Coordinates of C-alpha atoms and ligand atoms in Angstrom, one line a residue:
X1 CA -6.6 -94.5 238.0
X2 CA -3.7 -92.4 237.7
X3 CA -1.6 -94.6 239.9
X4 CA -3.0 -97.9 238.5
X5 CA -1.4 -97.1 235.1
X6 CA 2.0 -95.4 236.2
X7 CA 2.3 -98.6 237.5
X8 CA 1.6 -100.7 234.7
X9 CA 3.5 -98.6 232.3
X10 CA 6.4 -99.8 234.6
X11 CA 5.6 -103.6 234.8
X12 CA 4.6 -103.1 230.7
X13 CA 8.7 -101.7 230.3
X14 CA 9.7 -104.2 232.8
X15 CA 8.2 -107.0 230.9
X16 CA 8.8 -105.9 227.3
X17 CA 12.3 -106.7 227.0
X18 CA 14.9 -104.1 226.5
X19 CA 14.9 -102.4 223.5
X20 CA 17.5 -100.5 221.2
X21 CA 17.9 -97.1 220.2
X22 CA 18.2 -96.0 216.8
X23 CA 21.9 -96.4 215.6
X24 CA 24.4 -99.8 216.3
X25 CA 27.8 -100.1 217.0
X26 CA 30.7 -99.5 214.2
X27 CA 31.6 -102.6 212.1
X28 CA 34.7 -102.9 213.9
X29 CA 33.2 -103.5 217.1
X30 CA 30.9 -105.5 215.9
X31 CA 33.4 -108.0 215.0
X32 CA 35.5 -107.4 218.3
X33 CA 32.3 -107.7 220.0
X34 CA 31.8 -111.3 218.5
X35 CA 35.4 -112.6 218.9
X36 CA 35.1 -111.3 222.9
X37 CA 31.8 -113.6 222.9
X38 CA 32.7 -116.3 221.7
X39 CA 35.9 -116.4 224.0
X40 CA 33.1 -116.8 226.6
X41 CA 32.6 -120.5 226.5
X42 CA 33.8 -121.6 229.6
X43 CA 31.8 -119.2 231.4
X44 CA 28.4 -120.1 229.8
X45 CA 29.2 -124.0 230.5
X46 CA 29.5 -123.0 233.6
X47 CA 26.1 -121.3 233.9
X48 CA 24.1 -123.7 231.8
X49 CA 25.2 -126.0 235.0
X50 CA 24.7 -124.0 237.8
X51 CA 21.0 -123.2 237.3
X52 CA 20.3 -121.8 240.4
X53 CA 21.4 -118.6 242.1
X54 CA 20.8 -115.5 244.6
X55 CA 20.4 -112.6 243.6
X56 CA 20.9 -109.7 246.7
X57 CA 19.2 -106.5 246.6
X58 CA 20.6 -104.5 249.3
X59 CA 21.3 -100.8 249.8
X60 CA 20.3 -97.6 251.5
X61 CA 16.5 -98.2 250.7
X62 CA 16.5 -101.1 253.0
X63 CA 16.4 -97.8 255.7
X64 CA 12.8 -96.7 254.6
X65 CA 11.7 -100.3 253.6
X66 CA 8.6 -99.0 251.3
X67 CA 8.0 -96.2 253.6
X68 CA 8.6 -92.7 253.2
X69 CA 7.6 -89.5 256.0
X70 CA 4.9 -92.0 256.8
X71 CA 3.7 -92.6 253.3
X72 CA 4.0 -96.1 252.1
X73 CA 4.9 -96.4 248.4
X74 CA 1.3 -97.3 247.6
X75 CA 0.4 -93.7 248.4
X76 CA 3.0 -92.2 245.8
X77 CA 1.7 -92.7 242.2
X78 CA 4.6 -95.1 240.7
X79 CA 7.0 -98.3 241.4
X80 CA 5.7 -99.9 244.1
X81 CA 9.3 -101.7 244.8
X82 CA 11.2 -100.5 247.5
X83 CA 14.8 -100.0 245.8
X84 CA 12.8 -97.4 243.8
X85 CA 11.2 -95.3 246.6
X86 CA 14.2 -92.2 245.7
X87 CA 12.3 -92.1 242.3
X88 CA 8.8 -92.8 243.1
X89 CA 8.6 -90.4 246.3
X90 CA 11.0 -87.8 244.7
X91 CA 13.5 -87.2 247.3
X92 CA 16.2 -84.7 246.7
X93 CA 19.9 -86.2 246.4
X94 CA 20.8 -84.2 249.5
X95 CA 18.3 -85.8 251.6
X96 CA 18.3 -89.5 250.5
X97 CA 22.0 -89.1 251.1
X98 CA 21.4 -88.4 254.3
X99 CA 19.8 -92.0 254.6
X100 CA 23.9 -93.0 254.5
X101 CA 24.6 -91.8 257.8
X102 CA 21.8 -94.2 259.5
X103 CA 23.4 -97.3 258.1
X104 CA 25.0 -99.6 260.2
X105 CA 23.8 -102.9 259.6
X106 CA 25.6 -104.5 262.1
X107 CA 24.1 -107.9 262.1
X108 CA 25.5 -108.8 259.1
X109 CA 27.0 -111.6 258.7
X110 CA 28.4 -113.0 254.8
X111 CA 29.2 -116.1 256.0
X112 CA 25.6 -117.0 256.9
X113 CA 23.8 -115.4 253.9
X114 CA 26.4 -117.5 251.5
X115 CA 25.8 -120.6 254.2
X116 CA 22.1 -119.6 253.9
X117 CA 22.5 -119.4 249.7
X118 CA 24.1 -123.0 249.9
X119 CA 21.5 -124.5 252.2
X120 CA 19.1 -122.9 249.5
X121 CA 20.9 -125.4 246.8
X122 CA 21.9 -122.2 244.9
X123 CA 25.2 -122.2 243.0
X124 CA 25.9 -118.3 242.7
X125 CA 25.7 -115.2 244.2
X126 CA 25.2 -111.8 242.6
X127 CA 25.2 -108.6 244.6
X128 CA 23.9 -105.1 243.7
X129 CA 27.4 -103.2 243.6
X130 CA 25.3 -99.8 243.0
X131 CA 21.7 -99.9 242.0
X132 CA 19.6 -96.7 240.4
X133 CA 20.6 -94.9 243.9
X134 CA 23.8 -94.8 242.9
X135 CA 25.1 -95.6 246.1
X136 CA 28.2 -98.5 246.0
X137 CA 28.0 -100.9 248.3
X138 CA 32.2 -101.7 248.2
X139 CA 34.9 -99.1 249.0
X140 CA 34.9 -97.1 245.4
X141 CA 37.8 -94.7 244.7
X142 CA 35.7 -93.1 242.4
X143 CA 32.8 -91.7 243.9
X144 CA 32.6 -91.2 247.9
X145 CA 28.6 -92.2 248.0
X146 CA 29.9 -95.7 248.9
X147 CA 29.3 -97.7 252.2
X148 CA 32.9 -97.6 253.5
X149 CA 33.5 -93.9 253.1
X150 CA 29.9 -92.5 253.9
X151 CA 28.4 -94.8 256.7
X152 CA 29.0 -95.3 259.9
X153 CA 29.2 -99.3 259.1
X154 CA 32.5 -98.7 257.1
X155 CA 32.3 -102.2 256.6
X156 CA 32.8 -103.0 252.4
X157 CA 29.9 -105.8 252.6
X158 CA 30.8 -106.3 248.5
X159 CA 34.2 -107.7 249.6
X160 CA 32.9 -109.7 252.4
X161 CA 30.4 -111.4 250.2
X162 CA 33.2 -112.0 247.5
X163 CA 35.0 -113.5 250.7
X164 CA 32.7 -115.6 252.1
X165 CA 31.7 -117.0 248.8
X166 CA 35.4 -117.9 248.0
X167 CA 35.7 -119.6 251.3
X168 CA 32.2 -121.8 251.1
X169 CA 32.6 -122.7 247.2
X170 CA 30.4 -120.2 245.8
X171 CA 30.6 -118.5 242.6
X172 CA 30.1 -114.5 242.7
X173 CA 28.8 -112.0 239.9
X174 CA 27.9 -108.1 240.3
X175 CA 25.2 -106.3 239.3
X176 CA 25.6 -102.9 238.6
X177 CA 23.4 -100.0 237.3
X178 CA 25.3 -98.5 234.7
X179 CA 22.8 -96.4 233.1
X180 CA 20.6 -95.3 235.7
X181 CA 22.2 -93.6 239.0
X182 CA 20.0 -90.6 240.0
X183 CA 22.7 -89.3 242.6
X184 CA 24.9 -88.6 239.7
X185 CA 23.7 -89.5 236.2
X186 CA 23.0 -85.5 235.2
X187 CA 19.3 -86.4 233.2
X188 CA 20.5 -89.7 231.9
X189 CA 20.7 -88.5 228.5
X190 CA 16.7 -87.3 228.4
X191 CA 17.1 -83.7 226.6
X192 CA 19.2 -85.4 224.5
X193 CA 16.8 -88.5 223.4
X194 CA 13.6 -86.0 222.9
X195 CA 15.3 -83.8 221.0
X196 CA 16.7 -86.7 218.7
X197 CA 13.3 -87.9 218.6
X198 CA 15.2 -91.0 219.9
X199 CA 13.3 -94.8 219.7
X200 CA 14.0 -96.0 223.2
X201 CA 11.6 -98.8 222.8
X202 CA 9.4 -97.1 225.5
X203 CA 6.9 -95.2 225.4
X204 CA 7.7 -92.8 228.3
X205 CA 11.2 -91.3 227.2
X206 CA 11.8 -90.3 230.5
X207 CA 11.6 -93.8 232.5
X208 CA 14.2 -93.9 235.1
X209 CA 16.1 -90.7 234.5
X210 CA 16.0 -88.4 237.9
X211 CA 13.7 -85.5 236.3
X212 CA 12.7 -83.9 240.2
X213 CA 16.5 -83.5 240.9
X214 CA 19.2 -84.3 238.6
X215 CA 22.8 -83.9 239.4
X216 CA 24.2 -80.8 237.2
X217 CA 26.9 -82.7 235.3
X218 CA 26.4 -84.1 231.8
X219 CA 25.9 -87.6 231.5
X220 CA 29.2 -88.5 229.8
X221 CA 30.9 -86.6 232.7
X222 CA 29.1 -89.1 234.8
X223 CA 30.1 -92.3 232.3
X224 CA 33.5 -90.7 232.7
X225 CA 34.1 -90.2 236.0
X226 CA 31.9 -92.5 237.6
X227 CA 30.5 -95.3 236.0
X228 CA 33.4 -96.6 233.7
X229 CA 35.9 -95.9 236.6
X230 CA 34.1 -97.9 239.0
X231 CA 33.1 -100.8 236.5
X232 CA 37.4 -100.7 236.3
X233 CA 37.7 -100.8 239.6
X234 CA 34.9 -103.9 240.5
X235 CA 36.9 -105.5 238.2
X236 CA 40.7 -105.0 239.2
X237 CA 39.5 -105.6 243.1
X238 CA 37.4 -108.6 242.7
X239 CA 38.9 -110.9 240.6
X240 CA 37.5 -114.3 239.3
X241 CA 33.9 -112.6 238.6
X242 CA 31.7 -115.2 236.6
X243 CA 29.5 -112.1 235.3
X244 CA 28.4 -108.8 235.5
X245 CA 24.8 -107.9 236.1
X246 CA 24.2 -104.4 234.2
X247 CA 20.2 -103.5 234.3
X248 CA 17.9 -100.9 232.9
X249 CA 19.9 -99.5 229.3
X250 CA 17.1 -96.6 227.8
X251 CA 18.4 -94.2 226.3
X252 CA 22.4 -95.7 226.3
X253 CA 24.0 -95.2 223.1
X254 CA 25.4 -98.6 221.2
X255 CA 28.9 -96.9 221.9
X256 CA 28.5 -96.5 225.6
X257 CA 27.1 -100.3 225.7
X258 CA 29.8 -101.2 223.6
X259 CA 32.5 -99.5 226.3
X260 CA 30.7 -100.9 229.4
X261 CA 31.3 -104.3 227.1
X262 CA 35.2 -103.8 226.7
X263 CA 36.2 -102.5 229.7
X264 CA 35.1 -105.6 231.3
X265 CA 36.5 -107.5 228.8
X266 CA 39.9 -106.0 229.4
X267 CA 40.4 -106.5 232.8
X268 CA 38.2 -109.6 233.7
X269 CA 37.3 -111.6 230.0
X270 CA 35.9 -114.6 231.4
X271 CA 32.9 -112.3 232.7
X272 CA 29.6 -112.6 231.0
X273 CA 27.3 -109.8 230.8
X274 CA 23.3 -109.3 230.4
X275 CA 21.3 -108.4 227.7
X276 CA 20.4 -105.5 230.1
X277 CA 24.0 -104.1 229.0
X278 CA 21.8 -102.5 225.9
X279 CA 21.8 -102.7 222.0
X280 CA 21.9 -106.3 221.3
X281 CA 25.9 -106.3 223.1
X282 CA 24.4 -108.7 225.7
X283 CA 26.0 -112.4 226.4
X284 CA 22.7 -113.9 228.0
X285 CA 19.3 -113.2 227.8
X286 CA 16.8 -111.8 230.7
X287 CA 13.5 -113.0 229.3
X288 CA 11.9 -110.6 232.4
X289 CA 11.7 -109.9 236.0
X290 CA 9.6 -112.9 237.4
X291 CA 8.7 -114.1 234.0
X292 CA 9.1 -117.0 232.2
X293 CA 8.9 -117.3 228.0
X294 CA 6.2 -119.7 227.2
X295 CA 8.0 -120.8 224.2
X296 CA 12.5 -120.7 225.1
X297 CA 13.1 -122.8 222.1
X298 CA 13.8 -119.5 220.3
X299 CA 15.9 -117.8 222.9
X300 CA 19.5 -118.7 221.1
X301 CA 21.7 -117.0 223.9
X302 CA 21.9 -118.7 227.4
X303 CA 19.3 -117.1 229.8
X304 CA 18.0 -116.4 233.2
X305 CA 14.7 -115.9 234.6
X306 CA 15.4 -113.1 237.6
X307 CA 12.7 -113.7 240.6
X308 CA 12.2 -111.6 243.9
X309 CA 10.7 -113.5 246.6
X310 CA 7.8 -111.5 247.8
X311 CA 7.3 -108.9 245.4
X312 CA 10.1 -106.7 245.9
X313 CA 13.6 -106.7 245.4
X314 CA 14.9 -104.4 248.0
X315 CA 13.1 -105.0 251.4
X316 CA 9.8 -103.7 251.9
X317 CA 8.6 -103.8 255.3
X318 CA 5.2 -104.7 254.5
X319 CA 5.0 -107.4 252.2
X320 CA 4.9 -110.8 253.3
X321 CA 3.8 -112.2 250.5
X322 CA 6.9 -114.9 250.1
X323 CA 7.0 -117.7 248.0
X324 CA 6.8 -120.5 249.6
X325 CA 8.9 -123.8 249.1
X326 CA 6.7 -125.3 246.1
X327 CA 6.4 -122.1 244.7
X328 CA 10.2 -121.5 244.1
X329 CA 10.7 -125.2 243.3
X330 CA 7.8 -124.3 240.5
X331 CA 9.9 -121.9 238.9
X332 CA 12.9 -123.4 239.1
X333 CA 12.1 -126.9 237.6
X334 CA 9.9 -125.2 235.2
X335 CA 12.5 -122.8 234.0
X336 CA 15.5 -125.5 234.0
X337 CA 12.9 -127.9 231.9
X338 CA 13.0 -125.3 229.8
X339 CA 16.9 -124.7 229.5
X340 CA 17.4 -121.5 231.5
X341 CA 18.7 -120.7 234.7
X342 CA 16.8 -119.1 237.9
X343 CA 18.0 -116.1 239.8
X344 CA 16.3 -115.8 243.3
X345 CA 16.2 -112.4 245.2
X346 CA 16.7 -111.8 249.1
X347 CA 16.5 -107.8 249.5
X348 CA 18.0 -108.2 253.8
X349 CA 17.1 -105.3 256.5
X350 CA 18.6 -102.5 257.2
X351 CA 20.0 -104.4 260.1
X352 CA 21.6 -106.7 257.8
X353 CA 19.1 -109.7 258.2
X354 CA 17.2 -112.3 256.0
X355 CA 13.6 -112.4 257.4
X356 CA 13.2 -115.6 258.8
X357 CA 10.0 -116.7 256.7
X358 CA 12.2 -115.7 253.7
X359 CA 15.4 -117.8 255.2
X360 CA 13.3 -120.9 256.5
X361 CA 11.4 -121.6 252.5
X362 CA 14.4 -121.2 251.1
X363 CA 15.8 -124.0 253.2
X364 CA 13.0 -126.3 252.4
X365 CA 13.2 -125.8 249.1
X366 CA 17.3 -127.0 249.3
X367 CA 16.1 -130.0 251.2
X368 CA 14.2 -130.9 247.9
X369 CA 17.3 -130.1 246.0
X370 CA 19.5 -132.3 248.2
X371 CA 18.0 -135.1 247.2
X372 CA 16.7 -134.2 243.8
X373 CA 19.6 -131.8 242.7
X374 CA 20.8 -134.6 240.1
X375 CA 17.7 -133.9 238.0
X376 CA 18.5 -130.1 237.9
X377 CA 22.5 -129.0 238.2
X378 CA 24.2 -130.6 234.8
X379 CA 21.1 -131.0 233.1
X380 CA 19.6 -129.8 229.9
X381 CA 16.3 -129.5 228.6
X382 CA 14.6 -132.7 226.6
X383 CA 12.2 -132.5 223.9
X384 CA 9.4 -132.4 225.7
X385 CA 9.2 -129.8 228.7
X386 CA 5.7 -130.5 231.1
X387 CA 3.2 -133.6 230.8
X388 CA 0.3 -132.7 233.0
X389 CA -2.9 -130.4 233.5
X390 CA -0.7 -127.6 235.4
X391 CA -0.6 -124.7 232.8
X392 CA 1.2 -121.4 234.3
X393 CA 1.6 -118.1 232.6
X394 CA 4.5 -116.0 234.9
X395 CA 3.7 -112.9 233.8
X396 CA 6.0 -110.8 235.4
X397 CA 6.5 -109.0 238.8
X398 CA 3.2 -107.1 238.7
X399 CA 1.0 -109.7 237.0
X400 CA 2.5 -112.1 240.3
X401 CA 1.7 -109.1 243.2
X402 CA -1.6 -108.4 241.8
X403 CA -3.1 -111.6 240.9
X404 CA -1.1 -113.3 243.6
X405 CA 0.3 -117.4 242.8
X406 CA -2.5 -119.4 242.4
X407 CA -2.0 -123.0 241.1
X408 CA -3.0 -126.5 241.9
X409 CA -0.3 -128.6 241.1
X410 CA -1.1 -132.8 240.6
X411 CA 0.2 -135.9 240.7
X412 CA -0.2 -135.9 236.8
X413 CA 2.4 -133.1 236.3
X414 CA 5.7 -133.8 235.6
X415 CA 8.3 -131.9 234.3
X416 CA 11.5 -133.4 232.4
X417 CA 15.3 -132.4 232.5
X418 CA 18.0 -134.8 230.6
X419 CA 22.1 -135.8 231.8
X420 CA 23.8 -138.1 229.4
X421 CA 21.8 -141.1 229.3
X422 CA 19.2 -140.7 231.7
X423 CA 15.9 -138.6 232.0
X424 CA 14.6 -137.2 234.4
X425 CA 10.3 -137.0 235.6
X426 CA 10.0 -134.2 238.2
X427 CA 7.1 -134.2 240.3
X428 CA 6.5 -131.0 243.3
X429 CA 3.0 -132.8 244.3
X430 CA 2.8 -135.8 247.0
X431 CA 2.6 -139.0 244.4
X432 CA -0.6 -141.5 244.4
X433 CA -0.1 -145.1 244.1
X434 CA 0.5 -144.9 241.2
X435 CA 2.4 -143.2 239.0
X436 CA 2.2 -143.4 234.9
X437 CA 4.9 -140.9 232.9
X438 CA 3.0 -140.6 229.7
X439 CA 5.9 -139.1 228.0
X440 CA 8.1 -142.1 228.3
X441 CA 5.7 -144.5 226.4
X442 CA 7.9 -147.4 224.4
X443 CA 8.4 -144.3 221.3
X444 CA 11.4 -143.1 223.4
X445 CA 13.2 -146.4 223.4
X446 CA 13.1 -149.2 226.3
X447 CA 14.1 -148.0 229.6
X448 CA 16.2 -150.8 231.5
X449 CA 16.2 -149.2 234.5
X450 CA 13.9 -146.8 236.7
X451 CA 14.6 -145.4 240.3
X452 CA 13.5 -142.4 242.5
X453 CA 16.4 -140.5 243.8
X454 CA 16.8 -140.6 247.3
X455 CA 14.7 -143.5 247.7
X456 CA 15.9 -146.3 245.2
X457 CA 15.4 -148.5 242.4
X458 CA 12.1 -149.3 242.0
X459 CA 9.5 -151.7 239.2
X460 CA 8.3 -150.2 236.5
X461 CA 6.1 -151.3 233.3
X462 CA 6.6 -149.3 229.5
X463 CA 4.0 -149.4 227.3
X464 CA 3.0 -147.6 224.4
X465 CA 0.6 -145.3 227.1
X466 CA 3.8 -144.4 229.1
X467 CA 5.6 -145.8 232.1
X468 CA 3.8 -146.5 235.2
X469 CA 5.8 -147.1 238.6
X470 CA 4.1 -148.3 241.8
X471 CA 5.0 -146.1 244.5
X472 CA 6.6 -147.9 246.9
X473 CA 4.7 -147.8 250.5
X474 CA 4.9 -145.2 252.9
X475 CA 6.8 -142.8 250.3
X476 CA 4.4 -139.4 251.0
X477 CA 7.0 -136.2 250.0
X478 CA 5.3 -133.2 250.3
X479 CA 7.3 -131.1 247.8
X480 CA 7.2 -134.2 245.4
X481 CA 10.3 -136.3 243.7
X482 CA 12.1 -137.0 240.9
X483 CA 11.9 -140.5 238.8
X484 CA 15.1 -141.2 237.0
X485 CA 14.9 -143.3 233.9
X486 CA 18.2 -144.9 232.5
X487 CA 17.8 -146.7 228.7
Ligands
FHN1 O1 14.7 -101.4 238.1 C1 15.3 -102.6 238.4 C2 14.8 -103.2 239.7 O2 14.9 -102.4 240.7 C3 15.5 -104.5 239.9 O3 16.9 -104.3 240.1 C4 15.3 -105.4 238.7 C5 16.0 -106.8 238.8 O4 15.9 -107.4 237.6 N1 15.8 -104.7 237.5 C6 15.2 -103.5 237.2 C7 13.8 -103.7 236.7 O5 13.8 -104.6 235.7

C-alpha cells in the first residue's frame, strides 16, 4: 500500500504540471525576459515544423538497468523508472560513483542512432547532458563526474551525437537537470523551502532532493560552481543548439530560473527552453510525460508531449513493454492534429545499444512517415481534430504502465492536419471499401481534388454527409494512410 502510493504521488507531480513558488522575477526581468522571447521566432517556426523528435535517456543507470544488489526497483518503495534507481534505492554518492568506472559502452555508435532517428522520420535529437545523477555525459571543465574524465570509455558521446547529427541533417537540443543533481546539489534548497513554508506546488516538499546523502555544499555553491558553469560551457562548445531541455524546477527560486534563462540567452539566443525551466520563464509548454491535453486549444505557448517507449526513460532491463508501430503513430498524429510536437525516448544499454524490438518499431513507424510525412512536418492543426469512435485519454507514464495501451482503432477514425490549401484525413487502421470523411461534408467548401499519398489521385463524391472515396483495389496498409484533399 505503501509503495502503491509513493508511486502515485510521483506520477500525480509528474502529471500536474510544474508549479511556482511563492515570489516572481523583478520587473526588470520580466520585461528582459519578454524581449529574449519574443527574439525566439525563428526557433519556434522551426519546431512547429519539425513535430517529431528523439529524446535519449542515457547515463550511468543504464549499468543497473532497474536492478539494484539483486533488488529490482519494484521491490524499493518509489520511482519505478530506471534513471531514478540512485533515489529510489538510496545509494550513497560514493558508491553510485563507483558505477563510472564500469562504463564502457563500446558499441556505440552516433552515427547509427542519428541514422536510426532519421529512419524513425524524426527531425531532432535531444540528449540528457546530466540528468538528476548528476553525472555529464560530455567532457565538463566544471565538475570531473563526467564520462570523459571518470570512465574508462573517455569517449564524450554528447559531442559525438552533436557530430553525427550535423553530418546526417539533424537538429540537436540538450536536456539538462538543472535543479535536481543528487551527487552535488547540497539538499536542493529543502531546509530552506520548509522553513519558508514555501508553496512548491507539491505536496511532498522534499520530491527529488537527495535527503539519504546529500553533498555538504549549499545549493547556490552548487548553482555556482556547477550548474551555471556547465550550462556556459554546453553552450560555448556546442554551438547551433535549437533548445535546451531543463526538467524537474521544485523548490528553484524565480531568480535562479531567471539566470538559467539568461545565461543561455547570452551565449546561444536562438535556444528555446522548457516550461520545466520553472516560474512561468519557460518558452514551450510540457503538457506531461506521456500525456496528452484533451483540450490544446488553450495552451498559447508552442508545446511538446515527451513519450518513453516502454515505460521508462533510462533502460530498464525488464520491461518490454514497447510501443509498437501504431501505437507511436497514435500519439504522434493525435498530438500533431492537435498542434503540438512529439518527443520520443530510446534509454540504450550500458553497452551503448538500441534494443532491437525498440529499433525495428521505430522503423516501421518511419515507413509510414515516408509516405505520409506531408500530412504531418509543415502542418498545423484544423478546426476540427478526430472524426471517429476512437476516444483516448493518455494519462501519463503511470496511468500507460499500469493500465497498459489498449485501443481499437477503425476505419471510421480519422484525424486531420492542414498545409496551405490542402487538408489532410489520417487514417492508422487498414481502410474498407469505402471510405466517407464526415468532416469534409460540402460546409467546408468543394474540394476539386482528392488523392492518397503514396498511391495517387483517386474519385471522390462531397455531399452534405461528407466525402466518400472508393478505395482503390488491392490497397490494404496495415498502419493506415493519409487522404489529401485540395479545394
Ligand atoms: O524525473 C524526470 C524523468 O527521469 C525524465 O527525465 C522525465 C522526462 O520528461 N522528466 C522527469 C520527470 O518528469
Amino acid at each position: 500500500m505503501r509503495r502503491i502510493s509513493t508511486v502515485l504521488l510521483l506520477s500525480l507531480f509528474i502529471q500536474i504540471g510544474f508549479a511556482q513558488t511563492n515570489d516572481s522575477i523583478s520587473k526588470e526581468h520580466a520585461v528582459e525576459w519578454k524581449k529574449m522571447n519574443a527574439s525566439k521566432k525563428a526557433t519556434f517556426d522551426w519546431f512547429r515544423d519539425a513535430k517529431y523528435g528523439m529524446f535519449i535517456h542515457w547515463g550511468l543507470y543504464s549499468i543497473p538497468a532497474g536492478v539494484w544488489k539483486g533488488k529490482t526497483l519494484k521491490e524499493y518503495k518509489s520511482s519505478q523508472l530506471a534513471e531514478w534507481i540512485m533515489s529510489s534505492a538510496k545509494i550513497p554518492r560514493a558508491e553510485y560513483a563507483e558505477l563510472a568506472n564500469q562504463f564502457n559502452p563500446v558499441q556505440f555508435n552516433a552515427d547509427s542512432i542519428v541514422l536510426l532517428a532519421k529512419e524513425a522520420g524524426m527531425r531532432y535529437v535531444v540528449l540528457t547532458s546530466k540528468h538528476h545523477d548528476g553525472f555529464a555525459m560530455y567532457q565538463s571543465a566544471a565538475s570531473k563526474f563526467n564520462i570523459v574524465d571518470a570512465t574508462p570509455f573517455k569517449r564524450d558521446v554528447l559531442r559525438e551525437l552533436y557530430n553525427a547529427c550535423k553530418r546526417q541533417g539533424l537538429d540537436f537540443g540538450v536536456y539538462y537537470s538543472h535543479n535536481i543533481d543528487w551527487m552535488d546539489g547540497g539538499d536542493g534548497q529543502l531546509a530552506e523551502a520548509i522553513a519558508n513554508k514555501m508553496n512548491v506546488g507539491i505536496k511532498n516538499v522534499a520530491f527529488g532532493a537527495n535527503t539519504w546523502d546529500p553533498s555538504p555544499n549549499s545549493f547556490e555553491e552548487y548553482l555556482q560552481k556547477k550548474a551555471y558553469p556547465q550550462v556556459k560551457e554546453l553552450m560555448h562548445n556546442y554551438p547551433d543548439l535549437k533548445c535546451l531541455w531543463y526538467d524537474m524546477p521544485w523548490r528553484l527560486k524565480p531568480e535562479q530560473s531567471y539566470e538559467f534563462y539568461k545565461i543561455v540567452y547570452d551565449i546561444q539566443p536562438q535556444v528555446i527552453i522548457t516550461e520545466r525551466i520553472g516560474n512561468g520563464l519557460g518558452d514551450y509548454i510540457i503538457p506531461g510525460d506521456n500525456k496528452i491535453p484533451v483540450d490544446a486549444n488553450g495552451i498559447a505557448k508552442p508545446w511538446e508531449t515527451v513519450g518513453t517507449h516502454n515505460n521508462s526513460w533510462g533502460y530498464k532491463s525488464y520491461d518490454n513493454d514497447w510501443k509498437t508501430p501504431k501505437e507511436m503513430l497514435y500519439w504522434l498524429i493525435e498530438i500533431v492534429s492537435k498542434g503540438g510536437n512529439y518527443m520520443l525516448n530510446i534509454g540504450p544499454t550500458s553497452e551503448g545499444l538500441v534494443t532491437q524490438q525498440s529499433a525495428n518499431n521505430l522503423r516501421v513507424a518511419g515507413k509510414w512517415l515516408k509516405i505520409n510525412g506531408e500530412a504531418i512536418y509543415g502542418t498545423q492543426k484544423w478546426k476540427i481534430m478526430h472524426e471517429g469512435p476512437t476516444n483516448l485519454n493518455m494519462e501519463g507514464t503511470t496511468a500507460r504502465s499500469q493500465k497498459g495501451f489498449k485501443a481499437n482503432f477503425t476505419p471510421e477514425d480519422f484525424w486531420f492536419t492542414q498545409k496551405g490549401k490542402s487538408l489532410y484525413a489520417i487514417s492508422i487502421e487498414k481502410p474498407t471499401e469505402e471510405a466517407v470523411i464526415k468532416s469534409f461534408c460540402s460546409e467546408i467548401g468543394k474540394i476539386k481534388r482528392a488523392e492518397i499519398l503514396g498511391f495517387g489521385k483517386v474519385k471522390f463524391k462531397q455531399k452534405q454527409e461528407g466525402l466518400t472515396i472508393k478505395i482503390p483495389k488491392g490497397f490494404c496498409p496495415e498502419n493506415g494512410y493519409v487522404i489529401k484533399v485540395s479545394f
